Amino acid sequence: MTVSVVVPTYNQAPYIRSCLDSIWFQDFAGDLEIVLVNDGSTDDTDEVVEAFLKDIDSAITSYASRYNEDDNIIERIHHKRYPAQGRSIRVITNPTNKGLSSALNIGFKTCYGKYCTYIPSDNYCYPSMFADLVAALEEGYDFVFSDMLIVDDPGNVIRRFSLPTYGFERSFCDWYFCGVSKLYRRELHERFGYYEQDLLAHDHELFLRFAEGGARFWHIPKALMAVRHHGKARKVGIHAPANWIRLQEESKNLTLRARRFADQIRK
């Protein structure tokens, strides 16, 4: 079984290596297809990605394996730093920045896994994330999401973000309570389309579209991803003040749309 992971990145050079490592070294026994979409970055992202790709092919590491008392040496076993089995990465580079939703659509339209997700390149995954999410999807669900830990730039935990048990009204009508640490069936894109490129709240809108169409959601009460909160240190993209206000307004409108949908279902 293959799981496809789109990693969109724009000027996230300090974080992208740990993000990619956290995906590569998952406990998941199946195949992980990583699609990295470099959306016109102007920082050192190209150099970081190039170094990562080089290390995948050639980096060697070692560990102490046995004490040889005859020679009074500690013998070491040397091996490749990045095991190749079950992992692959493909890099797509946009010459100019097209925006997150566009980068996501470019990535997802090249995926072939049974299940798929995207990981923002400043976040990182805990080792059991994909094994746990896939196990739930194999029970027959279409979309599975989990709790998260919110961390600062150095990776210190600020708080645990525990999401409520899934219900359409709680997860979409009260406010948006799913979608960051998530995995879903790729066929949902074939049924319901992709991310709306004119929205900042594009994931909120798409996953609401899935729910309105009857997709079966499930929540895992386990923190499987670290989500970075940059605070005042980063004011670009959706974190720019004007964009943040726009994002909240879009989410308000989507919440009202969910309430209208729920009202229609009850009639």
Coordinates of C-alpha atoms in Angstrom, one line a residue:
M1 CA 0.0 0.0 0.0
T2 CA 1.2 3.5 -0.8
V3 CA 0.5 6.7 1.1
S4 CA 1.2 10.0 -0.7
V5 CA 2.4 13.0 1.3
V6 CA 2.5 16.4 -0.4
V7 CA 4.9 18.8 1.3
P8 CA 4.4 22.4 0.1
T9 CA 7.1 24.8 1.0
Y10 CA 7.8 28.4 0.5
N11 CA 10.9 30.0 2.3
Q12 CA 10.9 27.4 5.1
A13 CA 14.6 26.5 4.9
P14 CA 15.1 26.3 8.7
Y15 CA 12.4 23.7 9.1
I16 CA 12.1 21.6 6.0
R17 CA 14.8 19.1 6.8
S18 CA 13.2 18.1 10.1
C19 CA 9.8 17.8 8.4
L20 CA 11.2 15.5 5.7
D21 CA 13.1 13.4 8.2
S22 CA 10.0 13.0 10.3
I23 CA 8.1 11.6 7.3
W24 CA 11.0 9.4 6.1
F25 CA 11.5 7.7 9.4
Q26 CA 7.9 6.8 10.1
D27 CA 7.0 3.4 11.7
F28 CA 4.6 2.8 8.9
A29 CA 5.5 -0.5 7.1
G30 CA 4.0 0.5 3.8
D31 CA 5.3 2.8 1.1
L32 CA 5.5 6.6 1.5
E33 CA 5.5 8.7 -1.6
I34 CA 6.7 12.2 -0.7
V35 CA 5.9 15.0 -3.2
L36 CA 7.8 18.1 -2.3
V37 CA 6.5 21.2 -4.0
N38 CA 8.9 24.1 -3.7
D39 CA 6.7 27.1 -4.5
G40 CA 9.2 29.6 -5.7
S41 CA 11.2 29.9 -2.6
T42 CA 13.9 32.7 -2.5
D43 CA 15.7 31.6 0.6
D44 CA 18.1 28.6 1.0
T45 CA 15.4 26.0 0.4
D46 CA 17.0 24.8 -2.8
E47 CA 20.3 24.1 -1.0
V48 CA 18.6 22.4 1.9
V49 CA 16.6 20.1 -0.4
E50 CA 19.6 19.3 -2.6
A51 CA 21.6 18.3 0.5
F52 CA 18.7 16.1 1.7
L53 CA 18.5 14.3 -1.7
K54 CA 22.3 13.8 -1.7
D55 CA 22.2 12.4 1.8
I56 CA 19.4 10.0 0.9
D57 CA 21.7 8.5 -1.8
S58 CA 25.1 8.5 0.0
A59 CA 25.1 9.5 3.7
I60 CA 26.5 6.9 6.0
T61 CA 26.1 6.6 9.8
S62 CA 27.1 4.0 12.4
Y63 CA 26.4 2.6 15.9
A64 CA 28.4 0.7 18.5
S65 CA 27.7 -3.0 18.0
R66 CA 30.1 -5.1 20.0
Y67 CA 33.0 -4.8 22.4
N68 CA 36.0 -6.9 21.0
E69 CA 38.0 -7.7 24.2
D70 CA 40.8 -9.4 22.2
D71 CA 41.6 -6.2 20.4
N72 CA 40.2 -3.9 23.0
I73 CA 38.0 -2.1 20.5
I74 CA 34.4 -1.3 20.2
E75 CA 33.3 -2.5 16.8
R76 CA 30.8 -0.4 14.9
I77 CA 28.3 -1.3 12.2
H78 CA 28.1 1.3 9.4
H79 CA 24.9 1.7 7.3
K80 CA 23.1 4.1 5.1
R81 CA 21.6 7.0 7.0
Y82 CA 18.4 6.8 5.0
P83 CA 16.9 3.4 4.4
A84 CA 15.5 3.3 0.8
Q85 CA 13.0 0.6 1.2
G86 CA 9.4 1.9 1.1
R87 CA 10.3 5.5 0.8
S88 CA 10.6 7.8 -2.3
I89 CA 10.7 11.6 -2.9
R90 CA 9.9 13.6 -5.9
V91 CA 10.6 17.4 -6.1
I92 CA 8.5 19.8 -8.1
T93 CA 9.8 23.4 -8.4
N94 CA 7.6 26.3 -9.3
P95 CA 9.8 29.2 -10.8
T96 CA 7.6 31.7 -9.0
N97 CA 5.3 31.6 -5.9
K98 CA 1.8 30.5 -7.0
G99 CA 0.3 30.3 -3.5
L100 CA -0.3 27.4 -1.1
S101 CA -3.6 26.1 -2.6
S102 CA -2.1 26.0 -6.1
A103 CA 1.0 24.2 -4.8
L104 CA -1.2 21.6 -3.1
N105 CA -3.2 21.0 -6.3
I106 CA 0.0 20.6 -8.3
G107 CA 1.3 18.1 -5.8
F108 CA -1.9 16.1 -5.4
K109 CA -2.5 15.8 -9.1
T110 CA 0.7 13.8 -9.4
C111 CA 0.0 11.4 -6.5
Y112 CA -0.8 7.8 -6.9
G113 CA -1.2 6.5 -3.3
K114 CA -4.4 5.0 -1.9
Y115 CA -4.4 7.5 0.9
C116 CA -3.0 11.0 0.8
T117 CA -2.4 14.1 2.9
Y118 CA -0.2 17.2 3.0
I119 CA 2.2 18.3 5.7
P120 CA 3.2 22.0 6.0
S121 CA 7.0 22.1 5.8
D122 CA 7.4 23.8 9.1
N123 CA 5.6 21.0 11.0
Y124 CA 6.8 17.6 11.8
C125 CA 5.2 14.2 12.3
Y126 CA 5.6 11.8 15.3
P127 CA 6.7 8.3 14.3
S128 CA 3.4 6.4 14.6
M129 CA 1.4 9.0 12.7
F130 CA 0.8 7.2 9.4
A131 CA 0.6 3.7 11.0
D132 CA -2.2 5.0 13.3
L133 CA -4.1 7.0 10.6
V134 CA -3.9 4.2 8.0
A135 CA -5.2 1.7 10.6
A136 CA -8.3 3.8 11.1
L137 CA -8.9 4.3 7.4
E138 CA -8.6 0.5 6.9
E139 CA -11.6 0.2 9.3
G140 CA -13.7 1.8 6.5
Y141 CA -13.4 5.6 7.2
D142 CA -12.7 8.1 4.5
F143 CA -11.0 10.9 6.5
V144 CA -9.1 10.5 9.7
F145 CA -7.7 13.2 11.9
S146 CA -5.9 13.4 15.2
D147 CA -4.8 15.7 18.0
M148 CA -1.6 17.8 17.8
L149 CA 1.0 19.4 19.9
I150 CA 1.6 23.1 19.3
V151 CA 5.3 23.9 19.5
D152 CA 7.4 27.1 19.2
D153 CA 10.2 27.7 16.7
P154 CA 12.8 25.7 18.7
G155 CA 10.3 22.8 19.2
N156 CA 9.2 23.4 22.8
V157 CA 5.7 22.3 23.5
I158 CA 3.3 25.2 24.1
R159 CA 0.1 23.2 24.5
R160 CA -1.7 20.1 23.4
F161 CA -4.5 20.7 20.9
S162 CA -7.1 18.1 21.7
L163 CA -9.9 18.0 19.1
P164 CA -13.5 16.9 19.9
T165 CA -14.9 13.5 18.8
Y166 CA -16.1 13.9 15.2
G167 CA -19.6 15.1 14.6
F168 CA -20.6 17.4 11.7
E169 CA -22.1 20.1 14.0
R170 CA -19.2 20.1 16.5
S171 CA -16.5 19.8 13.8
F172 CA -17.9 22.2 11.2
C173 CA -20.9 24.1 12.6
D174 CA -19.4 25.3 15.9
W175 CA -16.0 26.0 14.4
Y176 CA -13.5 24.2 12.2
F177 CA -12.1 21.3 14.3
C178 CA -10.2 18.9 12.0
G179 CA -7.7 19.0 9.1
V180 CA -4.1 19.7 10.3
S181 CA -3.0 16.2 11.3
K182 CA -5.0 14.1 8.8
L183 CA -5.1 11.4 6.2
Y184 CA -7.8 10.7 3.7
R185 CA -8.7 8.5 0.7
R186 CA -7.2 10.0 -2.5
E187 CA -10.4 9.0 -4.3
L188 CA -12.2 11.9 -2.5
H189 CA -10.4 14.3 -4.9
E190 CA -11.8 12.4 -7.8
R191 CA -15.3 12.7 -6.3
F192 CA -15.2 16.2 -4.9
G193 CA -12.3 18.1 -6.6
Y194 CA -9.3 19.9 -5.2
Y195 CA -8.4 23.0 -3.2
E196 CA -10.1 26.3 -4.1
Q197 CA -7.2 28.5 -5.2
D198 CA -8.9 31.8 -4.4
L199 CA -9.3 30.9 -0.7
L200 CA -6.9 31.0 2.2
A201 CA -9.2 28.7 4.2
H202 CA -8.9 26.2 1.3
D203 CA -8.5 23.1 3.5
H204 CA -11.5 24.1 5.6
E205 CA -13.6 24.5 2.5
L206 CA -12.5 21.3 0.8
F207 CA -12.9 19.1 3.9
L208 CA -16.4 20.6 4.5
R209 CA -17.1 19.7 0.9
F210 CA -16.1 16.1 1.7
A211 CA -18.3 16.1 4.7
E212 CA -21.3 17.6 2.8
G213 CA -20.8 14.8 0.2
G214 CA -21.1 12.1 2.8
A215 CA -17.5 11.2 3.6
R216 CA -17.1 9.2 6.8
F217 CA -14.8 11.1 9.3
W218 CA -13.1 9.7 12.4
H219 CA -11.0 11.3 15.2
I220 CA -8.0 9.7 16.9
P221 CA -7.5 11.2 20.4
K222 CA -3.7 11.0 20.1
A223 CA -1.2 13.7 19.3
L224 CA 0.5 12.6 16.0
M225 CA 1.9 15.9 14.7
A226 CA 3.8 18.9 16.0
V227 CA 2.4 22.1 14.6
R228 CA 4.7 25.2 14.8
H229 CA 3.4 28.4 16.2
H230 CA 5.8 31.1 15.1
G231 CA 4.3 33.9 17.1
K232 CA 5.8 37.3 16.2
A233 CA 8.8 35.7 14.6
R234 CA 7.1 35.1 11.3
K235 CA 4.7 37.4 9.5
V236 CA 4.4 35.9 6.0
G237 CA 1.8 34.0 4.1
I238 CA -1.3 33.4 6.2
H239 CA 0.5 34.7 9.2
A240 CA 0.6 38.2 7.8
P241 CA -1.9 40.3 9.7
A242 CA -4.1 41.1 6.7
N243 CA -4.2 37.5 5.6
W244 CA -4.9 36.2 9.1
I245 CA -8.0 38.5 9.2
R246 CA -9.1 37.3 5.8
L247 CA -8.6 33.6 6.8
Q248 CA -10.8 34.1 9.9
E249 CA -13.5 35.8 7.8
E250 CA -13.5 33.0 5.3
S251 CA -13.7 30.4 8.1
K252 CA -16.7 32.3 9.6
N253 CA -18.5 32.1 6.2
L254 CA -17.7 28.4 5.9
T255 CA -19.1 27.8 9.4
L256 CA -22.3 29.6 8.4
R257 CA -22.4 27.4 5.3
A258 CA -22.1 24.3 7.4
R259 CA -25.0 25.5 9.7
R260 CA -27.2 26.1 6.7
F261 CA -26.4 22.6 5.4
A262 CA -27.2 21.1 8.8
D263 CA -30.5 22.9 8.9
Q264 CA -31.4 21.6 5.5
I265 CA -30.6 18.0 6.5
R266 CA -32.8 18.3 9.6
K267 CA -35.8 19.5 7.6

